[in-house]
XYZ file of C-alpha atoms in Angstrom:
190
model
C 0.000 0.000 0.000
C 1.418 3.368 -1.034
C 1.431 6.166 1.480
C -0.641 9.253 0.723
C 0.057 12.714 2.122
C 2.740 12.885 4.820
C 0.428 15.124 6.899
C -3.049 14.087 5.706
C -5.130 16.812 7.352
C -2.842 19.782 6.719
C -1.798 18.651 3.236
C -5.355 18.010 2.067
C -6.517 21.352 3.484
C -3.762 23.178 1.579
C -4.620 21.271 -1.590
C -8.333 22.017 -1.172
C -7.582 25.741 -0.847
C -5.509 25.563 -4.057
C -8.426 23.882 -5.878
C -10.886 26.502 -4.610
C -8.543 29.303 -5.689
C -8.094 27.738 -9.116
C -11.871 27.621 -9.623
C -12.317 31.195 -8.338
C -9.658 32.456 -10.793
C -10.238 30.214 -13.822
C -7.476 29.404 -16.295
C -4.877 30.885 -13.958
C -2.420 28.054 -13.218
C -1.315 27.655 -9.639
C 1.168 25.329 -8.002
C -0.083 22.613 -5.717
C 1.439 23.247 -2.293
C 2.259 19.609 -1.547
C 2.414 16.389 -3.544
C 2.059 12.821 -2.294
C 4.222 9.995 -3.595
C 3.379 9.121 -7.189
C 0.994 6.275 -7.970
C 1.557 4.070 -11.000
C -0.471 5.365 -13.930
C -1.318 8.781 -12.419
C 0.486 12.048 -11.897
C 1.241 12.769 -8.234
C -0.827 15.940 -8.623
C -3.856 13.894 -9.749
C -3.423 11.643 -6.720
C -3.270 14.766 -4.516
C -6.639 15.939 -5.871
C -8.222 12.522 -5.376
C -6.871 12.240 -1.810
C -8.385 15.670 -1.160
C -11.714 15.551 -3.009
C -12.809 11.903 -2.975
C -14.446 10.226 -0.009
C -16.967 7.492 0.779
C -19.815 9.659 -0.588
C -18.263 10.183 -4.021
C -18.193 7.936 -7.039
C -15.037 8.118 -9.119
C -14.483 6.803 -12.625
C -10.868 5.810 -13.221
C -9.118 4.697 -16.395
C -7.457 1.293 -16.449
C -4.891 1.567 -13.651
C -2.743 -0.976 -11.804
C -4.562 -2.755 -8.965
C -2.055 -1.327 -6.484
C -2.972 2.238 -7.490
C -6.713 1.615 -7.176
C -6.271 -0.150 -3.821
C -4.216 2.755 -2.460
C -6.760 5.348 -3.588
C -9.656 3.379 -2.121
C -7.803 2.761 1.147
C -6.930 6.425 1.677
C -10.205 7.961 0.463
C -12.983 5.392 0.862
C -14.189 6.387 -2.605
C -16.557 4.198 -4.566
C -15.711 3.312 -8.144
C -18.175 4.047 -10.938
C -18.424 1.576 -13.817
C -19.281 4.332 -16.306
C -18.235 7.989 -16.530
C -21.951 8.908 -16.682
C -22.405 7.641 -13.101
C -19.386 9.396 -11.587
C -18.931 12.520 -9.492
C -15.259 12.709 -10.500
C -13.910 11.460 -13.830
C -10.164 11.021 -14.214
C -8.841 11.546 -17.736
C -5.236 10.351 -17.730
C -2.755 11.847 -20.191
C -3.519 10.822 -23.753
C -7.045 9.499 -23.077
C -10.013 10.544 -25.194
C -12.660 12.771 -23.699
C -15.999 11.192 -22.804
C -19.114 12.815 -24.251
C -19.577 15.782 -21.898
C -23.311 15.861 -22.648
C -23.676 12.352 -21.200
C -22.108 13.227 -17.825
C -23.877 14.330 -14.654
C -24.801 17.994 -15.216
C -26.751 18.728 -12.024
C -30.368 19.848 -11.998
C -32.219 23.138 -11.681
C -32.697 22.436 -7.954
C -29.172 21.065 -7.400
C -26.743 22.366 -10.037
C -23.873 21.401 -7.718
C -24.616 17.705 -8.259
C -22.633 17.625 -11.445
C -19.469 15.820 -12.436
C -15.968 17.256 -12.284
C -13.356 16.160 -14.792
C -9.776 15.781 -13.564
C -7.791 16.032 -16.802
C -4.061 15.382 -16.969
C -2.186 17.574 -19.459
C 1.456 18.079 -20.404
C 1.761 21.788 -19.602
C 0.154 25.217 -19.686
C 0.675 28.104 -22.098
C -1.279 31.043 -23.520
C -1.827 30.044 -27.098
C -5.159 28.253 -27.622
C -8.163 30.121 -26.262
C -9.413 33.255 -24.579
C -11.609 32.781 -21.522
C -13.951 35.198 -19.795
C -16.788 35.169 -17.296
C -17.049 35.103 -13.501
C -13.615 35.212 -11.862
C -11.982 37.195 -14.693
C -11.055 40.863 -14.277
C -10.390 40.829 -18.030
C -10.355 38.103 -20.691
C -7.411 35.730 -20.208
C -5.401 33.801 -22.808
C -4.768 30.156 -21.993
C -3.561 26.913 -23.479
C -2.886 23.385 -22.324
C -0.665 20.949 -24.224
C -1.937 17.393 -24.396
C -5.673 18.068 -24.054
C -8.017 15.478 -25.562
C -8.933 16.095 -29.206
C -11.655 18.738 -29.735
C -11.647 19.626 -26.041
C -12.323 23.348 -26.483
C -15.188 22.755 -28.926
C -16.757 20.286 -26.486
C -16.246 22.770 -23.664
C -18.176 25.405 -25.606
C -21.054 22.907 -25.967
C -20.886 22.221 -22.236
C -21.171 25.961 -21.485
C -24.443 26.221 -23.430
C -26.138 24.306 -20.581
C -25.055 26.810 -17.908
C -25.949 26.936 -14.993
C -25.869 23.168 -15.533
C -22.904 21.292 -16.974
C -19.632 19.798 -15.822
C -16.582 21.478 -14.302
C -12.947 20.584 -14.933
C -9.545 20.862 -13.325
C -6.585 20.662 -15.712
C -3.565 19.016 -14.100
C 0.163 19.091 -14.903
C 2.886 17.430 -12.851
C 2.875 20.254 -10.290
C 0.156 22.783 -11.222
C -3.600 22.947 -11.712
C -5.917 25.285 -13.599
C -9.620 25.456 -12.791
C -12.223 25.481 -15.525
C -15.713 25.941 -14.095
C -18.731 25.555 -16.396
C -19.325 29.319 -16.191
C -16.239 30.082 -18.326
C -16.950 31.262 -21.860
C -14.268 30.203 -24.320
C -13.301 31.726 -27.648
C -10.828 29.711 -29.702
C -7.893 31.271 -31.544
């Protein structure tokens, strides 16, 4: 069994604050304050988010990962595994994986828009060359890019935004940084 955070309470609280900040200031990459040991098949930063966000009340869809990785995540979080992305609260998209159909994922309801799915998407790095984002959390439009995103990601994200206030949220994840992408963000490509 792999160890998780060295200081589980403090480390997960710091990570949670980083996630909240990344969603409050979308497309503004920020460093994760602490990283756990890496798990086979996942970035350490992805493991940090799962250790922080997943618990016995959440259903997580994972790609094909080594049994040891899944056992460690379940041991440290109590999370339940979803058989299909459509049934999950958190959907992990490992580097190089295709994007599931965003329209098929949990989008919340008029009464409970917060009961939607969040994508945790591993990418290779951040830049400023693909899109311009605006909306809540932006003082001015912001340029952004992420190398290694699934094919047609930005087009699918624009479709997702048409359902606002419903839809899915996403956190883009590099080896050490995250960038929040709430459903409220309007994207213009180019």
